[in-house]
PDB file of N, CA and C in Angstrom:
ATOM      1  N   MET J   5     -99.847-143.326  47.653  1.00 65.00           N
ATOM      2  CA  MET J   5     -99.850-142.545  46.440  1.00 65.00           C
ATOM      3  C   MET J   5    -100.841-141.394  46.592  1.00 65.00           C
ATOM      4  N   ALA J   6    -100.390-140.178  46.423  1.00 69.00           N
ATOM      5  CA  ALA J   6    -101.210-138.984  46.575  1.00 69.00           C
ATOM      6  C   ALA J   6    -101.814-138.587  45.221  1.00 69.00           C
ATOM      7  N   VAL J   7    -103.059-138.102  45.272  1.00 60.00           N
ATOM      8  CA  VAL J   7    -103.711-137.620  44.055  1.00 60.00           C
ATOM      9  C   VAL J   7    -103.240-136.194  43.824  1.00 60.00           C
ATOM     10  N   VAL J   8    -102.640-135.968  42.685  1.00 71.00           N
ATOM     11  CA  VAL J   8    -102.087-134.651  42.377  1.00 71.00           C
ATOM     12  C   VAL J   8    -103.077-133.817  41.577  1.00 71.00           C
ATOM     13  N   ARG J   9    -103.829-134.446  40.703  1.00 73.00           N
ATOM     14  CA  ARG J   9    -104.755-133.731  39.842  1.00 73.00           C
ATOM     15  C   ARG J   9    -106.145-134.350  39.969  1.00 73.00           C
ATOM     16  N   GLN J  10    -107.151-133.502  40.219  1.00 64.00           N
ATOM     17  CA  GLN J  10    -108.528-133.970  40.326  1.00 64.00           C
ATOM     18  C   GLN J  10    -109.088-134.227  38.929  1.00 64.00           C
ATOM     19  N   PRO J  11    -109.928-135.243  38.785  1.00 65.00           N
ATOM     20  CA  PRO J  11    -110.540-135.483  37.469  1.00 65.00           C
ATOM     21  C   PRO J  11    -111.537-134.371  37.143  1.00 65.00           C
ATOM     22  N   LYS J  12    -111.636-134.026  35.873  1.00 67.00           N
ATOM     23  CA  LYS J  12    -112.574-132.990  35.431  1.00 67.00           C
ATOM     24  C   LYS J  12    -113.892-133.636  35.036  1.00 67.00           C
ATOM     25  N   VAL J  13    -114.957-132.964  35.399  1.00 60.00           N
ATOM     26  CA  VAL J  13    -116.287-133.411  35.015  1.00 60.00           C
ATOM     27  C   VAL J  13    -116.847-132.368  34.065  1.00 60.00           C
ATOM     28  N   GLU J  14    -117.215-132.788  32.884  1.00 62.00           N
ATOM     29  CA  GLU J  14    -117.782-131.878  31.896  1.00 62.00           C
ATOM     30  C   GLU J  14    -119.281-131.744  32.148  1.00 62.00           C
ATOM     31  N   MET J  15    -119.743-130.504  32.252  1.00 51.00           N
ATOM     32  CA  MET J  15    -121.159-130.247  32.439  1.00 51.00           C
ATOM     33  C   MET J  15    -121.669-129.451  31.252  1.00 51.00           C
ATOM     34  N   THR J  16    -122.804-129.830  30.736  1.00 54.00           N
ATOM     35  CA  THR J  16    -123.392-129.138  29.604  1.00 54.00           C
ATOM     36  C   THR J  16    -124.687-128.481  30.056  1.00 54.00           C
ATOM     37  N   LEU J  17    -124.813-127.185  29.800  1.00 50.00           N
ATOM     38  CA  LEU J  17    -126.037-126.465  30.121  1.00 50.00           C
ATOM     39  C   LEU J  17    -127.018-126.601  28.964  1.00 50.00           C
ATOM     40  N   LEU J  18    -128.273-126.795  29.282  1.00 52.00           N
ATOM     41  CA  LEU J  18    -129.279-126.907  28.241  1.00 52.00           C
ATOM     42  C   LEU J  18    -129.670-125.545  27.696  1.00 52.00           C
ATOM     43  N   VAL J  19    -129.618-124.529  28.543  1.00 51.00           N
ATOM     44  CA  VAL J  19    -129.911-123.160  28.120  1.00 51.00           C
ATOM     45  C   VAL J  19    -128.790-122.263  28.600  1.00 51.00           C
ATOM     46  N   GLY J  20    -128.704-121.085  28.041  1.00 53.00           N
ATOM     47  CA  GLY J  20    -127.679-120.144  28.454  1.00 53.00           C
ATOM     48  C   GLY J  20    -127.922-119.625  29.852  1.00 53.00           C
ATOM     49  N   LEU J  21    -126.904-119.115  30.465  1.00 57.00           N
ATOM     50  CA  LEU J  21    -127.028-118.586  31.819  1.00 57.00           C
ATOM     51  C   LEU J  21    -127.856-117.306  31.857  1.00 57.00           C
ATOM     52  N   GLU J  22    -127.774-116.509  30.826  1.00 64.00           N
ATOM     53  CA  GLU J  22    -128.438-115.217  30.830  1.00 64.00           C
ATOM     54  C   GLU J  22    -129.833-115.247  30.226  1.00 64.00           C
ATOM     55  N   GLY J  23    -130.189-116.252  29.487  1.00 67.00           N
ATOM     56  CA  GLY J  23    -131.475-116.277  28.812  1.00 67.00           C
ATOM     57  C   GLY J  23    -131.367-115.539  27.484  1.00 67.00           C
ATOM     58  N   HIS J  24    -132.348-115.769  26.626  1.00 83.00           N
ATOM     59  CA  HIS J  24    -132.291-115.174  25.300  1.00 83.00           C
ATOM     60  C   HIS J  24    -133.414-114.195  25.017  1.00 83.00           C
ATOM     61  N   ARG J  25    -134.421-114.166  25.850  1.00 89.00           N
ATOM     62  CA  ARG J  25    -135.543-113.275  25.565  1.00 89.00           C
ATOM     63  C   ARG J  25    -136.012-112.579  26.842  1.00 89.00           C
ATOM     64  N   ASP J  26    -136.816-111.556  26.660  1.00 91.00           N
ATOM     65  CA  ASP J  26    -137.401-110.839  27.795  1.00 91.00           C
ATOM     66  C   ASP J  26    -138.746-111.475  28.146  1.00 91.00           C
ATOM     67  N   TRP J  27    -139.305-111.046  29.278  1.00 92.00           N
ATOM     68  CA  TRP J  27    -140.633-111.494  29.655  1.00 92.00           C
ATOM     69  C   TRP J  27    -141.608-111.039  28.573  1.00 92.00           C
ATOM     70  N   SER J  28    -142.664-111.785  28.349  1.00 91.00           N
ATOM     71  CA  SER J  28    -143.629-111.436  27.311  1.00 91.00           C
ATOM     72  C   SER J  28    -144.411-110.174  27.668  1.00 91.00           C
ATOM     73  N   SER J  29    -144.497-109.853  28.943  1.00 91.00           N
ATOM     74  CA  SER J  29    -145.164-108.625  29.390  1.00 91.00           C
ATOM     75  C   SER J  29    -144.400-108.068  30.591  1.00 91.00           C
ATOM     76  N   GLY J  30    -144.570-106.805  30.819  1.00 89.00           N
ATOM     77  CA  GLY J  30    -143.860-106.151  31.916  1.00 89.00           C
ATOM     78  C   GLY J  30    -144.446-106.474  33.270  1.00 89.00           C
ATOM     79  N   LEU J  31    -143.686-106.146  34.298  1.00 89.00           N
ATOM     80  CA  LEU J  31    -144.122-106.401  35.674  1.00 89.00           C
ATOM     81  C   LEU J  31    -145.346-105.563  36.038  1.00 89.00           C
ATOM     82  N   GLY J  32    -145.439-104.379  35.488  1.00 86.00           N
ATOM     83  CA  GLY J  32    -146.564-103.492  35.803  1.00 86.00           C
ATOM     84  C   GLY J  32    -147.699-103.560  34.811  1.00 86.00           C
ATOM     85  N   SER J  33    -147.783-104.617  34.032  1.00 88.00           N
ATOM     86  CA  SER J  33    -148.828-104.742  33.010  1.00 88.00           C
ATOM     87  C   SER J  33    -150.039-105.519  33.515  1.00 88.00           C
ATOM     88  N   CYS J  34    -150.397-105.293  34.746  1.00 84.00           N
ATOM     89  CA  CYS J  34    -151.489-106.060  35.359  1.00 84.00           C
ATOM     90  C   CYS J  34    -152.828-105.830  34.675  1.00 84.00           C
ATOM     91  N   LEU J  35    -153.027-104.646  34.084  1.00 83.00           N
ATOM     92  CA  LEU J  35    -154.317-104.354  33.463  1.00 83.00           C
ATOM     93  C   LEU J  35    -154.495-105.067  32.125  1.00 83.00           C
ATOM     94  N   GLU J  36    -153.436-105.705  31.618  1.00 85.00           N
ATOM     95  CA  GLU J  36    -153.576-106.496  30.399  1.00 85.00           C
ATOM     96  C   GLU J  36    -154.388-107.760  30.664  1.00 85.00           C
ATOM     97  N   ASP J  37    -154.420-108.190  31.905  1.00 85.00           N
ATOM     98  CA  ASP J  37    -155.143-109.393  32.286  1.00 85.00           C
ATOM     99  C   ASP J  37    -155.887-109.113  33.588  1.00 85.00           C
ATOM    100  N   CYS J  38    -157.042-108.488  33.453  1.00 89.00           N
ATOM    101  CA  CYS J  38    -157.797-108.073  34.638  1.00 89.00           C
ATOM    102  C   CYS J  38    -158.272-109.248  35.483  1.00 89.00           C
ATOM    103  N   SER J  39    -158.569-110.376  34.858  1.00 90.00           N
ATOM    104  CA  SER J  39    -159.062-111.515  35.642  1.00 90.00           C
ATOM    105  C   SER J  39    -157.983-112.024  36.601  1.00 90.00           C
ATOM    106  N   SER J  40    -156.741-112.113  36.142  1.00 90.00           N
ATOM    107  CA  SER J  40    -155.647-112.535  37.032  1.00 90.00           C
ATOM    108  C   SER J  40    -155.391-111.496  38.111  1.00 90.00           C
ATOM    109  N   ALA J  41    -155.473-110.224  37.741  1.00 91.00           N
ATOM    110  CA  ALA J  41    -155.243-109.154  38.717  1.00 91.00           C
ATOM    111  C   ALA J  41    -156.298-109.184  39.820  1.00 91.00           C
ATOM    112  N   CYS J  42    -157.544-109.359  39.430  1.00 92.00           N
ATOM    113  CA  CYS J  42    -158.621-109.408  40.429  1.00 92.00           C
ATOM    114  C   CYS J  42    -158.503-110.659  41.299  1.00 92.00           C
ATOM    115  N   PHE J  43    -158.221-111.791  40.666  1.00 93.00           N
ATOM    116  CA  PHE J  43    -158.076-113.045  41.407  1.00 93.00           C
ATOM    117  C   PHE J  43    -156.934-112.933  42.415  1.00 93.00           C
ATOM    118  N   THR J  44    -155.829-112.324  42.006  1.00 91.00           N
ATOM    119  CA  THR J  44    -154.684-112.145  42.898  1.00 91.00           C
ATOM    120  C   THR J  44    -155.031-111.192  44.028  1.00 91.00           C
ATOM    121  N   CYS J  45    -155.751-110.132  43.708  1.00 92.00           N
ATOM    122  CA  CYS J  45    -156.126-109.136  44.725  1.00 92.00           C
ATOM    123  C   CYS J  45    -157.022-109.736  45.805  1.00 92.00           C
ATOM    124  N   TRP J  46    -157.999-110.524  45.381  1.00 93.00           N
ATOM    125  CA  TRP J  46    -158.982-111.023  46.331  1.00 93.00           C
ATOM    126  C   TRP J  46    -158.567-112.317  47.019  1.00 93.00           C
ATOM    127  N   CYS J  47    -157.721-113.102  46.377  1.00 92.00           N
ATOM    128  CA  CYS J  47    -157.331-114.364  47.007  1.00 92.00           C
ATOM    129  C   CYS J  47    -155.914-114.755  46.580  1.00 92.00           C
ATOM    130  N   MET J  48    -154.939-114.063  47.153  1.00 91.00           N
ATOM    131  CA  MET J  48    -153.543-114.303  46.790  1.00 91.00           C
ATOM    132  C   MET J  48    -153.094-115.747  47.053  1.00 91.00           C
ATOM    133  N   PRO J  49    -153.453-116.366  48.183  1.00 91.00           N
ATOM    134  CA  PRO J  49    -153.047-117.761  48.387  1.00 91.00           C
ATOM    135  C   PRO J  49    -153.603-118.710  47.320  1.00 91.00           C
ATOM    136  N   CYS J  50    -154.831-118.458  46.868  1.00 93.00           N
ATOM    137  CA  CYS J  50    -155.414-119.294  45.813  1.00 93.00           C
ATOM    138  C   CYS J  50    -154.649-119.131  44.512  1.00 93.00           C
ATOM    139  N   MET J  51    -154.229-117.897  44.211  1.00 93.00           N
ATOM    140  CA  MET J  51    -153.458-117.646  42.994  1.00 93.00           C
ATOM    141  C   MET J  51    -152.110-118.357  43.063  1.00 93.00           C
ATOM    142  N   LEU J  52    -151.473-118.326  44.223  1.00 92.00           N
ATOM    143  CA  LEU J  52    -150.203-119.033  44.400  1.00 92.00           C
ATOM    144  C   LEU J  52    -150.372-120.535  44.144  1.00 92.00           C
ATOM    145  N   CYS J  53    -151.426-121.099  44.703  1.00 93.00           N
ATOM    146  CA  CYS J  53    -151.689-122.534  44.505  1.00 93.00           C
ATOM    147  C   CYS J  53    -151.965-122.846  43.039  1.00 93.00           C
ATOM    148  N   LYS J  54    -152.689-121.962  42.361  1.00 94.00           N
ATOM    149  CA  LYS J  54    -152.999-122.164  40.954  1.00 94.00           C
ATOM    150  C   LYS J  54    -151.723-122.107  40.104  1.00 94.00           C
ATOM    151  N   LEU J  55    -150.840-121.141  40.388  1.00 94.00           N
ATOM    152  CA  LEU J  55    -149.579-121.039  39.652  1.00 94.00           C
ATOM    153  C   LEU J  55    -148.728-122.291  39.849  1.00 94.00           C
ATOM    154  N   ALA J  56    -148.640-122.755  41.091  1.00 94.00           N
ATOM    155  CA  ALA J  56    -147.854-123.959  41.375  1.00 94.00           C
ATOM    156  C   ALA J  56    -148.414-125.162  40.637  1.00 94.00           C
ATOM    157  N   SER J  57    -149.710-125.291  40.616  1.00 94.00           N
ATOM    158  CA  SER J  57    -150.354-126.399  39.934  1.00 94.00           C
ATOM    159  C   SER J  57    -150.087-126.359  38.430  1.00 94.00           C
ATOM    160  N   ARG J  58    -150.136-125.167  37.846  1.00 93.00           N
ATOM    161  CA  ARG J  58    -149.866-125.025  36.406  1.00 93.00           C
ATOM    162  C   ARG J  58    -148.416-125.360  36.067  1.00 93.00           C
ATOM    163  N   MET J  59    -147.526-125.203  37.052  1.00 92.00           N
ATOM    164  CA  MET J  59    -146.107-125.512  36.833  1.00 92.00           C
ATOM    165  C   MET J  59    -145.780-126.958  37.188  1.00 92.00           C
ATOM    166  N   LYS J  60    -146.821-127.744  37.466  1.00 91.00           N
ATOM    167  CA  LYS J  60    -146.665-129.167  37.826  1.00 91.00           C
ATOM    168  C   LYS J  60    -145.905-129.345  39.136  1.00 91.00           C
ATOM    169  N   GLU J  61    -146.125-128.423  40.068  1.00 91.00           N
ATOM    170  CA  GLU J  61    -145.548-128.508  41.409  1.00 91.00           C
ATOM    171  C   GLU J  61    -146.669-128.817  42.389  1.00 91.00           C
ATOM    172  N   CYS J  62    -146.307-129.172  43.602  1.00 90.00           N
ATOM    173  CA  CYS J  62    -147.300-129.408  44.651  1.00 90.00           C
ATOM    174  C   CYS J  62    -148.074-128.112  44.890  1.00 90.00           C
ATOM    175  N   PHE J  63    -149.385-128.135  44.690  1.00 89.00           N
ATOM    176  CA  PHE J  63    -150.167-126.903  44.707  1.00 89.00           C
ATOM    177  C   PHE J  63    -150.202-126.209  46.065  1.00 89.00           C
ATOM    178  N   ILE J  64    -150.054-126.921  47.145  1.00 89.00           N
ATOM    179  CA  ILE J  64    -150.161-126.323  48.483  1.00 89.00           C
ATOM    180  C   ILE J  64    -148.818-125.808  49.009  1.00 89.00           C
ATOM    181  N   LEU J  65    -147.744-126.217  48.381  1.00 87.00           N
ATOM    182  CA  LEU J  65    -146.404-125.883  48.860  1.00 87.00           C
ATOM    183  C   LEU J  65    -146.137-124.380  49.001  1.00 87.00           C
ATOM    184  N   PRO J  66    -146.534-123.524  48.045  1.00 85.00           N
ATOM    185  CA  PRO J  66    -146.252-122.095  48.205  1.00 85.00           C
ATOM    186  C   PRO J  66    -146.911-121.465  49.432  1.00 85.00           C
ATOM    187  N   CYS J  67    -148.033-122.016  49.845  1.00 82.00           N
ATOM    188  CA  CYS J  67    -148.702-121.478  51.038  1.00 82.00           C
ATOM    189  C   CYS J  67    -148.027-121.940  52.323  1.00 82.00           C
ATOM    190  N   MET J  68    -147.335-123.061  52.250  1.00 86.00           N
ATOM    191  CA  MET J  68    -146.670-123.596  53.437  1.00 86.00           C
ATOM    192  C   MET J  68    -145.243-123.080  53.578  1.00 86.00           C
ATOM    193  N   LEU J  69    -144.557-122.880  52.461  1.00 87.00           N
ATOM    194  CA  LEU J  69    -143.178-122.390  52.469  1.00 87.00           C
ATOM    195  C   LEU J  69    -143.085-121.131  51.618  1.00 87.00           C
ATOM    196  N   PRO J  70    -142.973-119.966  52.226  1.00 77.00           N
ATOM    197  CA  PRO J  70    -142.965-118.712  51.472  1.00 77.00           C
ATOM    198  C   PRO J  70    -141.845-118.603  50.436  1.00 77.00           C
ATOM    199  N   CYS J  71    -140.700-119.218  50.687  1.00 86.00           N
ATOM    200  CA  CYS J  71    -139.584-119.112  49.748  1.00 86.00           C
ATOM    201  C   CYS J  71    -139.849-119.876  48.454  1.00 86.00           C
ATOM    202  N   THR J  72    -140.891-120.681  48.416  1.00 91.00           N
ATOM    203  CA  THR J  72    -141.211-121.468  47.233  1.00 91.00           C
ATOM    204  C   THR J  72    -141.579-120.570  46.059  1.00 91.00           C
ATOM    205  N   PHE J  73    -142.191-119.424  46.337  1.00 92.00           N
ATOM    206  CA  PHE J  73    -142.602-118.518  45.263  1.00 92.00           C
ATOM    207  C   PHE J  73    -141.380-118.017  44.478  1.00 92.00           C
ATOM    208  N   LEU J  74    -140.302-117.731  45.176  1.00 94.00           N
ATOM    209  CA  LEU J  74    -139.063-117.316  44.510  1.00 94.00           C
ATOM    210  C   LEU J  74    -138.542-118.446  43.620  1.00 94.00           C
ATOM    211  N   ALA J  75    -138.565-119.660  44.121  1.00 93.00           N
ATOM    212  CA  ALA J  75    -138.105-120.812  43.336  1.00 93.00           C
ATOM    213  C   ALA J  75    -138.995-121.028  42.108  1.00 93.00           C
ATOM    214  N   MET J  76    -140.292-120.793  42.253  1.00 94.00           N
ATOM    215  CA  MET J  76    -141.205-120.948  41.126  1.00 94.00           C
ATOM    216  C   MET J  76    -140.910-119.924  40.040  1.00 94.00           C
ATOM    217  N   ARG J  77    -140.660-118.686  40.437  1.00 94.00           N
ATOM    218  CA  ARG J  77    -140.351-117.646  39.449  1.00 94.00           C
ATOM    219  C   ARG J  77    -139.046-117.967  38.726  1.00 94.00           C
ATOM    220  N   THR J  78    -138.053-118.405  39.473  1.00 93.00           N
ATOM    221  CA  THR J  78    -136.770-118.755  38.869  1.00 93.00           C
ATOM    222  C   THR J  78    -136.934-119.940  37.917  1.00 93.00           C
ATOM    223  N   LYS J  79    -137.734-120.916  38.311  1.00 93.00           N
ATOM    224  CA  LYS J  79    -137.979-122.072  37.447  1.00 93.00           C
ATOM    225  C   LYS J  79    -138.664-121.650  36.150  1.00 93.00           C
ATOM    226  N   LEU J  80    -139.679-120.794  36.263  1.00 94.00           N
ATOM    227  CA  LEU J  80    -140.396-120.327  35.080  1.00 94.00           C
ATOM    228  C   LEU J  80    -139.462-119.544  34.160  1.00 94.00           C
ATOM    229  N   ARG J  81    -138.619-118.701  34.748  1.00 92.00           N
ATOM    230  CA  ARG J  81    -137.671-117.914  33.963  1.00 92.00           C
ATOM    231  C   ARG J  81    -136.695-118.836  33.238  1.00 92.00           C
ATOM    232  N   THR J  82    -136.237-119.876  33.903  1.00 90.00           N
ATOM    233  CA  THR J  82    -135.302-120.819  33.302  1.00 90.00           C
ATOM    234  C   THR J  82    -135.983-121.639  32.205  1.00 90.00           C
ATOM    235  N   MET J  83    -137.208-122.105  32.477  1.00 90.00           N
ATOM    236  CA  MET J  83    -137.945-122.889  31.484  1.00 90.00           C
ATOM    237  C   MET J  83    -138.206-122.085  30.208  1.00 90.00           C
ATOM    238  N   GLY J  84    -138.502-120.811  30.379  1.00 90.00           N
ATOM    239  CA  GLY J  84    -138.816-119.961  29.240  1.00 90.00           C
ATOM    240  C   GLY J  84    -137.612-119.311  28.604  1.00 90.00           C
ATOM    241  N   ASP J  85    -136.408-119.591  29.137  1.00 89.00           N
ATOM    242  CA  ASP J  85    -135.166-118.993  28.634  1.00 89.00           C
ATOM    243  C   ASP J  85    -135.253-117.469  28.645  1.00 89.00           C
ATOM    244  N   ILE J  86    -135.717-116.944  29.784  1.00 92.00           N
ATOM    245  CA  ILE J  86    -135.942-115.508  29.954  1.00 92.00           C
ATOM    246  C   ILE J  86    -134.737-114.890  30.644  1.00 92.00           C
ATOM    247  N   LYS J  87    -134.363-113.710  30.189  1.00 91.00           N
ATOM    248  CA  LYS J  87    -133.239-112.992  30.787  1.00 91.00           C
ATOM    249  C   LYS J  87    -133.562-112.635  32.234  1.00 91.00           C
ATOM    250  N   GLY J  88    -132.549-112.650  33.083  1.00 90.00           N
ATOM    251  CA  GLY J  88    -132.739-112.266  34.474  1.00 90.00           C
ATOM    252  C   GLY J  88    -131.764-112.968  35.381  1.00 90.00           C
ATOM    253  N   SER J  89    -131.962-112.783  36.675  1.00 91.00           N
ATOM    254  CA  SER J  89    -131.108-113.402  37.677  1.00 91.00           C
ATOM    255  C   SER J  89    -131.939-113.701  38.920  1.00 91.00           C
ATOM    256  N   ILE J  90    -131.376-114.470  39.807  1.00 91.00           N
ATOM    257  CA  ILE J  90    -132.070-114.778  41.057  1.00 91.00           C
ATOM    258  C   ILE J  90    -132.247-113.507  41.884  1.00 91.00           C
ATOM    259  N   CYS J  91    -131.266-112.616  41.811  1.00 93.00           N
ATOM    260  CA  CYS J  91    -131.365-111.346  42.538  1.00 93.00           C
ATOM    261  C   CYS J  91    -132.565-110.530  42.046  1.00 93.00           C
ATOM    262  N   LYS J  92    -132.741-110.455  40.732  1.00 93.00           N
ATOM    263  CA  LYS J  92    -133.891-109.731  40.176  1.00 93.00           C
ATOM    264  C   LYS J  92    -135.193-110.433  40.523  1.00 93.00           C
ATOM    265  N   ASP J  93    -135.177-111.762  40.513  1.00 94.00           N
ATOM    266  CA  ASP J  93    -136.366-112.517  40.909  1.00 94.00           C
ATOM    267  C   ASP J  93    -136.725-112.217  42.361  1.00 94.00           C
ATOM    268  N   TYR J  94    -135.717-112.192  43.217  1.00 94.00           N
ATOM    269  CA  TYR J  94    -135.946-111.911  44.635  1.00 94.00           C
ATOM    270  C   TYR J  94    -136.557-110.514  44.815  1.00 94.00           C
ATOM    271  N   CYS J  95    -136.006-109.523  44.128  1.00 94.00           N
ATOM    272  CA  CYS J  95    -136.530-108.156  44.241  1.00 94.00           C
ATOM    273  C   CYS J  95    -137.975-108.091  43.767  1.00 94.00           C
ATOM    274  N   ALA J  96    -138.284-108.749  42.660  1.00 94.00           N
ATOM    275  CA  ALA J  96    -139.648-108.735  42.132  1.00 94.00           C
ATOM    276  C   ALA J  96    -140.616-109.415  43.093  1.00 94.00           C
ATOM    277  N   VAL J  97    -140.222-110.570  43.603  1.00 93.00           N
ATOM    278  CA  VAL J  97    -141.089-111.339  44.504  1.00 93.00           C
ATOM    279  C   VAL J  97    -141.320-110.597  45.812  1.00 93.00           C
ATOM    280  N   THR J  98    -140.299-109.922  46.323  1.00 93.00           N
ATOM    281  CA  THR J  98    -140.440-109.251  47.620  1.00 93.00           C
ATOM    282  C   THR J  98    -141.120-107.895  47.508  1.00 93.00           C
ATOM    283  N   CYS J  99    -140.786-107.140  46.497  1.00 93.00           N
ATOM    284  CA  CYS J  99    -141.302-105.763  46.404  1.00 93.00           C
ATOM    285  C   CYS J  99    -142.645-105.679  45.695  1.00 93.00           C
ATOM    286  N   CYS J 100    -142.883-106.514  44.718  1.00 91.00           N
ATOM    287  CA  CYS J 100    -144.107-106.440  43.910  1.00 91.00           C
ATOM    288  C   CYS J 100    -144.750-107.818  43.800  1.00 91.00           C
ATOM    289  N   THR J 101    -145.112-108.389  44.915  1.00 91.00           N
ATOM    290  CA  THR J 101    -145.602-109.767  44.941  1.00 91.00           C
ATOM    291  C   THR J 101    -146.803-109.977  44.033  1.00 91.00           C
ATOM    292  N   MET J 102    -147.795-109.121  44.143  1.00 92.00           N
ATOM    293  CA  MET J 102    -149.021-109.311  43.363  1.00 92.00           C
ATOM    294  C   MET J 102    -148.764-109.122  41.866  1.00 92.00           C
ATOM    295  N   CYS J 103    -147.982-108.114  41.513  1.00 93.00           N
ATOM    296  CA  CYS J 103    -147.653-107.891  40.099  1.00 93.00           C
ATOM    297  C   CYS J 103    -146.846-109.052  39.539  1.00 93.00           C
ATOM    298  N   THR J 104    -145.969-109.620  40.371  1.00 94.00           N
ATOM    299  CA  THR J 104    -145.155-110.752  39.949  1.00 94.00           C
ATOM    300  C   THR J 104    -146.034-111.965  39.669  1.00 94.00           C
ATOM    301  N   MET J 105    -147.026-112.206  40.501  1.00 93.00           N
ATOM    302  CA  MET J 105    -147.935-113.327  40.268  1.00 93.00           C
ATOM    303  C   MET J 105    -148.687-113.160  38.961  1.00 93.00           C
ATOM    304  N   CYS J 106    -149.163-111.944  38.705  1.00 94.00           N
ATOM    305  CA  CYS J 106    -149.893-111.682  37.464  1.00 94.00           C
ATOM    306  C   CYS J 106    -148.974-111.857  36.254  1.00 94.00           C
ATOM    307  N   GLN J 107    -147.738-111.373  36.363  1.00 95.00           N
ATOM    308  CA  GLN J 107    -146.787-111.515  35.267  1.00 95.00           C
ATOM    309  C   GLN J 107    -146.506-112.997  34.984  1.00 95.00           C
ATOM    310  N   MET J 108    -146.361-113.773  36.046  1.00 95.00           N
ATOM    311  CA  MET J 108    -146.111-115.205  35.862  1.00 95.00           C
ATOM    312  C   MET J 108    -147.309-115.893  35.205  1.00 95.00           C
ATOM    313  N   ALA J 109    -148.521-115.510  35.578  1.00 95.00           N
ATOM    314  CA  ALA J 109    -149.717-116.091  34.961  1.00 95.00           C
ATOM    315  C   ALA J 109    -149.763-115.755  33.475  1.00 95.00           C
ATOM    316  N   ARG J 110    -149.466-114.503  33.128  1.00 94.00           N
ATOM    317  CA  ARG J 110    -149.449-114.105  31.717  1.00 94.00           C
ATOM    318  C   ARG J 110    -148.367-114.862  30.947  1.00 94.00           C
ATOM    319  N   GLU J 111    -147.205-115.039  31.579  1.00 94.00           N
ATOM    320  CA  GLU J 111    -146.095-115.747  30.927  1.00 94.00           C
ATOM    321  C   GLU J 111    -146.452-117.203  30.683  1.00 94.00           C
ATOM    322  N   MET J 112    -147.137-117.829  31.645  1.00 94.00           N
ATOM    323  CA  MET J 112    -147.548-119.213  31.463  1.00 94.00           C
ATOM    324  C   MET J 112    -148.556-119.328  30.317  1.00 94.00           C
ATOM    325  N   ASN J 113    -149.445-118.355  30.202  1.00 93.00           N
ATOM    326  CA  ASN J 113    -150.379-118.337  29.067  1.00 93.00           C
ATOM    327  C   ASN J 113    -149.604-118.211  27.764  1.00 93.00           C
ATOM    328  N   TYR J 114    -148.617-117.339  27.749  1.00 93.00           N
ATOM    329  CA  TYR J 114    -147.784-117.112  26.565  1.00 93.00           C
ATOM    330  C   TYR J 114    -147.023-118.376  26.173  1.00 93.00           C
ATOM    331  N   MET J 115    -146.530-119.098  27.191  1.00 91.00           N
ATOM    332  CA  MET J 115    -145.750-120.312  26.946  1.00 91.00           C
ATOM    333  C   MET J 115    -146.629-121.544  26.705  1.00 91.00           C
ATOM    334  N   GLY J 116    -147.924-121.416  26.936  1.00 89.00           N
ATOM    335  CA  GLY J 116    -148.831-122.540  26.732  1.00 89.00           C
ATOM    336  C   GLY J 116    -148.855-123.534  27.874  1.00 89.00           C
ATOM    337  N   LEU J 117    -148.513-123.080  29.076  1.00 85.00           N
ATOM    338  CA  LEU J 117    -148.547-123.973  30.248  1.00 85.00           C
ATOM    339  C   LEU J 117    -149.892-123.912  30.934  1.00 85.00           C
TER     340      LEU J 117
END
């Protein structure tokens, strides 16, 4: 007996695919939080570890696997129901790494993480 029709699996998304809000601050708003900007400038690996720890991830992982930072940004965007895409996350992480870290720190403060 051959299977003619595959069974359907219903999947429910907890949040929308596109997100409902924008980031609480812009990518270039580093001067709104000088302490994060200075910390990122002088010790970027420490800032990465701090961000991972605040997101309840393994704190050393971003320093060992560079692609982890992209996953962290995408996770934060999804948790906060922020508009965007993985492509935009990739561009931000690759082109403006330090500004992206500062933006994520500000967003975590905004979200209470």
